[in-house]
mmCIF file with all atom_site columns, C-alpha atoms in Angstrom:
data_model
loop_
_atom_site.group_PDB
_atom_site.id
_atom_site.type_symbol
_atom_site.label_atom_id
_atom_site.label_alt_id
_atom_site.label_comp_id
_atom_site.label_asym_id
_atom_site.label_entity_id
_atom_site.label_seq_id
_atom_site.pdbx_PDB_ins_code
_atom_site.Cartn_x
_atom_site.Cartn_y
_atom_site.Cartn_z
_atom_site.occupancy
_atom_site.B_iso_or_equiv
_atom_site.pdbx_formal_charge
_atom_site.auth_seq_id
_atom_site.auth_comp_id
_atom_site.auth_asym_id
_atom_site.auth_atom_id
_atom_site.pdbx_PDB_model_num
ATOM 1   C CA . MET A 1 1   ? -102.273 233.178 -32.538 1.00 0.00 ? 1   MET A CA 1
ATOM 2   C CA . VAL A 1 2   ? -104.805 232.823 -35.328 1.00 0.00 ? 2   VAL A CA 1
ATOM 3   C CA . TYR A 1 3   ? -104.077 234.662 -38.550 1.00 0.00 ? 3   TYR A CA 1
ATOM 4   C CA . ASP A 1 4   ? -106.696 236.159 -40.805 1.00 0.00 ? 4   ASP A CA 1
ATOM 5   C CA . PRO A 1 5   ? -105.760 235.743 -44.452 1.00 0.00 ? 5   PRO A CA 1
ATOM 6   C CA . GLY A 1 6   ? -109.287 236.955 -45.209 1.00 0.00 ? 6   GLY A CA 1
ATOM 7   C CA . ALA A 1 7   ? -108.151 240.485 -44.435 1.00 0.00 ? 7   ALA A CA 1
ATOM 8   C CA . LEU A 1 8   ? -105.655 240.234 -47.272 1.00 0.00 ? 8   LEU A CA 1
ATOM 9   C CA . ASN A 1 9   ? -108.379 239.013 -49.609 1.00 0.00 ? 9   ASN A CA 1
ATOM 10  C CA . ALA A 1 10  ? -110.652 241.875 -48.571 1.00 0.00 ? 10  ALA A CA 1
ATOM 11  C CA . SER A 1 11  ? -107.901 244.447 -49.132 1.00 0.00 ? 11  SER A CA 1
ATOM 12  C CA . LEU A 1 12  ? -107.107 243.020 -52.536 1.00 0.00 ? 12  LEU A CA 1
ATOM 13  C CA . ALA A 1 13  ? -110.771 242.905 -53.545 1.00 0.00 ? 13  ALA A CA 1
ATOM 14  C CA . ALA A 1 14  ? -111.208 246.526 -52.490 1.00 0.00 ? 14  ALA A CA 1
ATOM 15  C CA . ALA A 1 15  ? -108.218 247.503 -54.624 1.00 0.00 ? 15  ALA A CA 1
ATOM 16  C CA . VAL A 1 16  ? -108.950 245.533 -57.796 1.00 0.00 ? 16  VAL A CA 1
ATOM 17  C CA . GLY A 1 17  ? -112.627 244.687 -57.644 1.00 0.00 ? 17  GLY A CA 1
ATOM 18  C CA . SER A 1 18  ? -113.632 241.456 -59.292 1.00 0.00 ? 18  SER A CA 1
ATOM 19  C CA . ASP A 1 19  ? -110.512 240.970 -61.419 1.00 0.00 ? 19  ASP A CA 1
ATOM 20  C CA . GLY A 1 20  ? -109.505 237.528 -60.161 1.00 0.00 ? 20  GLY A CA 1
ATOM 21  C CA . ASP A 1 21  ? -106.327 237.352 -62.223 1.00 0.00 ? 21  ASP A CA 1
ATOM 22  C CA . LEU A 1 22  ? -105.046 240.660 -60.893 1.00 0.00 ? 22  LEU A CA 1
ATOM 23  C CA . MET A 1 23  ? -106.009 239.664 -57.356 1.00 0.00 ? 23  MET A CA 1
ATOM 24  C CA . ALA A 1 24  ? -104.032 236.416 -57.698 1.00 0.00 ? 24  ALA A CA 1
ATOM 25  C CA . GLU A 1 25  ? -101.051 238.302 -59.101 1.00 0.00 ? 25  GLU A CA 1
ATOM 26  C CA . LEU A 1 26  ? -101.052 240.821 -56.255 1.00 0.00 ? 26  LEU A CA 1
ATOM 27  C CA . ARG A 1 27  ? -101.474 238.045 -53.673 1.00 0.00 ? 27  ARG A CA 1
ATOM 28  C CA . ALA A 1 28  ? -98.477  236.204 -55.145 1.00 0.00 ? 28  ALA A CA 1
ATOM 29  C CA . ALA A 1 29  ? -96.421  239.408 -55.113 1.00 0.00 ? 29  ALA A CA 1
ATOM 30  C CA . PHE A 1 30  ? -97.360  240.010 -51.466 1.00 0.00 ? 30  PHE A CA 1
ATOM 31  C CA . ILE A 1 31  ? -96.361  236.485 -50.449 1.00 0.00 ? 31  ILE A CA 1
ATOM 32  C CA . GLU A 1 32  ? -93.120  236.638 -52.441 1.00 0.00 ? 32  GLU A CA 1
ATOM 33  C CA . SER A 1 33  ? -92.174  239.963 -50.849 1.00 0.00 ? 33  SER A CA 1
ATOM 34  C CA . ALA A 1 34  ? -93.071  238.765 -47.350 1.00 0.00 ? 34  ALA A CA 1
ATOM 35  C CA . LEU A 1 35  ? -91.016  235.594 -47.838 1.00 0.00 ? 35  LEU A CA 1
ATOM 36  C CA . ARG A 1 36  ? -88.073  237.663 -49.078 1.00 0.00 ? 36  ARG A CA 1
ATOM 37  C CA . GLN A 1 37  ? -88.116  239.857 -45.968 1.00 0.00 ? 37  GLN A CA 1
ATOM 38  C CA . SER A 1 38  ? -88.470  236.855 -43.676 1.00 0.00 ? 38  SER A CA 1
ATOM 39  C CA . ASP A 1 39  ? -85.523  235.215 -45.417 1.00 0.00 ? 39  ASP A CA 1
ATOM 40  C CA . LEU A 1 40  ? -83.452  238.370 -45.001 1.00 0.00 ? 40  LEU A CA 1
ATOM 41  C CA . MET A 1 41  ? -84.367  238.476 -41.324 1.00 0.00 ? 41  MET A CA 1
ATOM 42  C CA . GLY A 1 42  ? -83.307  234.864 -40.916 1.00 0.00 ? 42  GLY A CA 1
ATOM 43  C CA . ARG A 1 43  ? -79.980  235.476 -42.644 1.00 0.00 ? 43  ARG A CA 1
ATOM 44  C CA . SER A 1 44  ? -79.237  238.811 -40.975 1.00 0.00 ? 44  SER A CA 1
ATOM 45  C CA . ARG A 1 45  ? -75.940  238.917 -39.139 1.00 0.00 ? 45  ARG A CA 1
ATOM 46  C CA . CYS A 1 46  ? -76.340  242.313 -37.560 1.00 0.00 ? 46  CYS A CA 1
ATOM 47  C CA . ASP A 1 47  ? -79.091  244.203 -35.769 1.00 0.00 ? 47  ASP A CA 1
ATOM 48  C CA . ALA A 1 48  ? -79.375  246.782 -38.558 1.00 0.00 ? 48  ALA A CA 1
ATOM 49  C CA . ASN A 1 49  ? -80.151  244.175 -41.219 1.00 0.00 ? 49  ASN A CA 1
ATOM 50  C CA . TRP A 1 50  ? -82.777  242.587 -38.973 1.00 0.00 ? 50  TRP A CA 1
ATOM 51  C CA . HIS A 1 51  ? -84.427  245.964 -38.404 1.00 0.00 ? 51  HIS A CA 1
ATOM 52  C CA . VAL A 1 52  ? -84.411  246.920 -42.089 1.00 0.00 ? 52  VAL A CA 1
ATOM 53  C CA . ALA A 1 53  ? -86.075  243.645 -43.111 1.00 0.00 ? 53  ALA A CA 1
ATOM 54  C CA . ALA A 1 54  ? -88.566  243.780 -40.233 1.00 0.00 ? 54  ALA A CA 1
ATOM 55  C CA . SER A 1 55  ? -89.434  247.385 -41.128 1.00 0.00 ? 55  SER A CA 1
ATOM 56  C CA . ARG A 1 56  ? -89.999  246.444 -44.757 1.00 0.00 ? 56  ARG A CA 1
ATOM 57  C CA . LEU A 1 57  ? -92.182  243.522 -43.702 1.00 0.00 ? 57  LEU A CA 1
ATOM 58  C CA . HIS A 1 58  ? -94.127  245.818 -41.391 1.00 0.00 ? 58  HIS A CA 1
ATOM 59  C CA . SER A 1 59  ? -94.731  248.300 -44.206 1.00 0.00 ? 59  SER A CA 1
ATOM 60  C CA . LEU A 1 60  ? -95.675  245.576 -46.672 1.00 0.00 ? 60  LEU A CA 1
ATOM 61  C CA . ALA A 1 61  ? -98.176  244.069 -44.234 1.00 0.00 ? 61  ALA A CA 1
ATOM 62  C CA . ALA A 1 62  ? -99.659  247.499 -43.517 1.00 0.00 ? 62  ALA A CA 1
ATOM 63  C CA . SER A 1 63  ? -99.997  248.227 -47.229 1.00 0.00 ? 63  SER A CA 1
ATOM 64  C CA . PHE A 1 64  ? -101.995 245.046 -47.753 1.00 0.00 ? 64  PHE A CA 1
ATOM 65  C CA . GLY A 1 65  ? -104.062 245.233 -44.569 1.00 0.00 ? 65  GLY A CA 1
ATOM 66  C CA . ALA A 1 66  ? -102.428 242.130 -43.082 1.00 0.00 ? 66  ALA A CA 1
ATOM 67  C CA . VAL A 1 67  ? -102.834 243.370 -39.521 1.00 0.00 ? 67  VAL A CA 1
ATOM 68  C CA . ASN A 1 68  ? -101.619 240.235 -37.743 1.00 0.00 ? 68  ASN A CA 1
ATOM 69  C CA . LEU A 1 69  ? -98.474  240.012 -39.860 1.00 0.00 ? 69  LEU A CA 1
ATOM 70  C CA . GLN A 1 70  ? -97.937  243.716 -39.259 1.00 0.00 ? 70  GLN A CA 1
ATOM 71  C CA . ALA A 1 71  ? -98.146  243.085 -35.500 1.00 0.00 ? 71  ALA A CA 1
ATOM 72  C CA . LEU A 1 72  ? -95.620  240.265 -35.757 1.00 0.00 ? 72  LEU A CA 1
ATOM 73  C CA . ALA A 1 73  ? -93.249  242.507 -37.696 1.00 0.00 ? 73  ALA A CA 1
ATOM 74  C CA . GLN A 1 74  ? -93.664  245.090 -34.951 1.00 0.00 ? 74  GLN A CA 1
ATOM 75  C CA . ASP A 1 75  ? -92.823  242.390 -32.391 1.00 0.00 ? 75  ASP A CA 1
ATOM 76  C CA . ALA A 1 76  ? -89.632  241.752 -34.372 1.00 0.00 ? 76  ALA A CA 1
ATOM 77  C CA . LEU A 1 77  ? -88.804  245.453 -34.280 1.00 0.00 ? 77  LEU A CA 1
ATOM 78  C CA . ASP A 1 78  ? -89.545  245.769 -30.570 1.00 0.00 ? 78  ASP A CA 1
ATOM 79  C CA . GLY A 1 79  ? -87.819  242.562 -29.491 1.00 0.00 ? 79  GLY A CA 1
ATOM 80  C CA . ALA A 1 80  ? -84.312  241.226 -29.680 1.00 0.00 ? 80  ALA A CA 1
ATOM 81  C CA . PRO A 1 81  ? -82.873  241.141 -33.200 1.00 0.00 ? 81  PRO A CA 1
ATOM 82  C CA . GLY A 1 82  ? -82.541  237.582 -34.443 1.00 0.00 ? 82  GLY A CA 1
ATOM 83  C CA . ASP A 1 83  ? -85.264  236.209 -32.157 1.00 0.00 ? 83  ASP A CA 1
ATOM 84  C CA . PRO A 1 84  ? -86.043  232.782 -33.642 1.00 0.00 ? 84  PRO A CA 1
ATOM 85  C CA . SER A 1 85  ? -89.444  232.652 -31.945 1.00 0.00 ? 85  SER A CA 1
ATOM 86  C CA . VAL A 1 86  ? -90.797  235.726 -33.677 1.00 0.00 ? 86  VAL A CA 1
ATOM 87  C CA . LEU A 1 87  ? -89.302  234.583 -36.966 1.00 0.00 ? 87  LEU A CA 1
ATOM 88  C CA . ARG A 1 88  ? -91.120  231.229 -36.659 1.00 0.00 ? 88  ARG A CA 1
ATOM 89  C CA . ARG A 1 89  ? -94.395  233.054 -35.999 1.00 0.00 ? 89  ARG A CA 1
ATOM 90  C CA . ILE A 1 90  ? -93.810  235.319 -39.001 1.00 0.00 ? 90  ILE A CA 1
ATOM 91  C CA . ASP A 1 91  ? -93.098  232.318 -41.214 1.00 0.00 ? 91  ASP A CA 1
ATOM 92  C CA . ALA A 1 92  ? -96.243  230.568 -39.958 1.00 0.00 ? 92  ALA A CA 1
ATOM 93  C CA . ALA A 1 93  ? -98.318  233.661 -40.740 1.00 0.00 ? 93  ALA A CA 1
ATOM 94  C CA . ILE A 1 94  ? -96.888  233.882 -44.253 1.00 0.00 ? 94  ILE A CA 1
ATOM 95  C CA . ASP A 1 95  ? -97.555  230.166 -44.761 1.00 0.00 ? 95  ASP A CA 1
ATOM 96  C CA . ASP A 1 96  ? -101.186 230.758 -43.772 1.00 0.00 ? 96  ASP A CA 1
ATOM 97  C CA . PHE A 1 97  ? -101.468 233.406 -46.493 1.00 0.00 ? 97  PHE A CA 1
ATOM 98  C CA . ALA A 1 98  ? -99.851  231.106 -49.041 1.00 0.00 ? 98  ALA A CA 1
ATOM 99  C CA . VAL A 1 99  ? -102.250 228.178 -48.550 1.00 0.00 ? 99  VAL A CA 1
ATOM 100 C CA . ARG A 1 100 ? -105.446 230.201 -48.739 1.00 0.00 ? 100 ARG A CA 1
#
């Protein structure tokens, strides 16, 4: 699956205009929050913890217009809790946001 970090950039630009510093700060906050939820998913030891973290990631992605990450979070919610495959895809998507 190809991820579109450009959607995040477009959402941030729509929210803050041409303020590059604020855009960078919001982008960093998004990535930090996404990484935190992914980490919590990876460390979850019960279905409820997995679902809480996946739901938070889903909401975060929706708030920032990161549609592909939102879809992956939905896959995590719909699938088996603890699925390492979906977690790897989530981590890859977050990494794509971090390098761009």
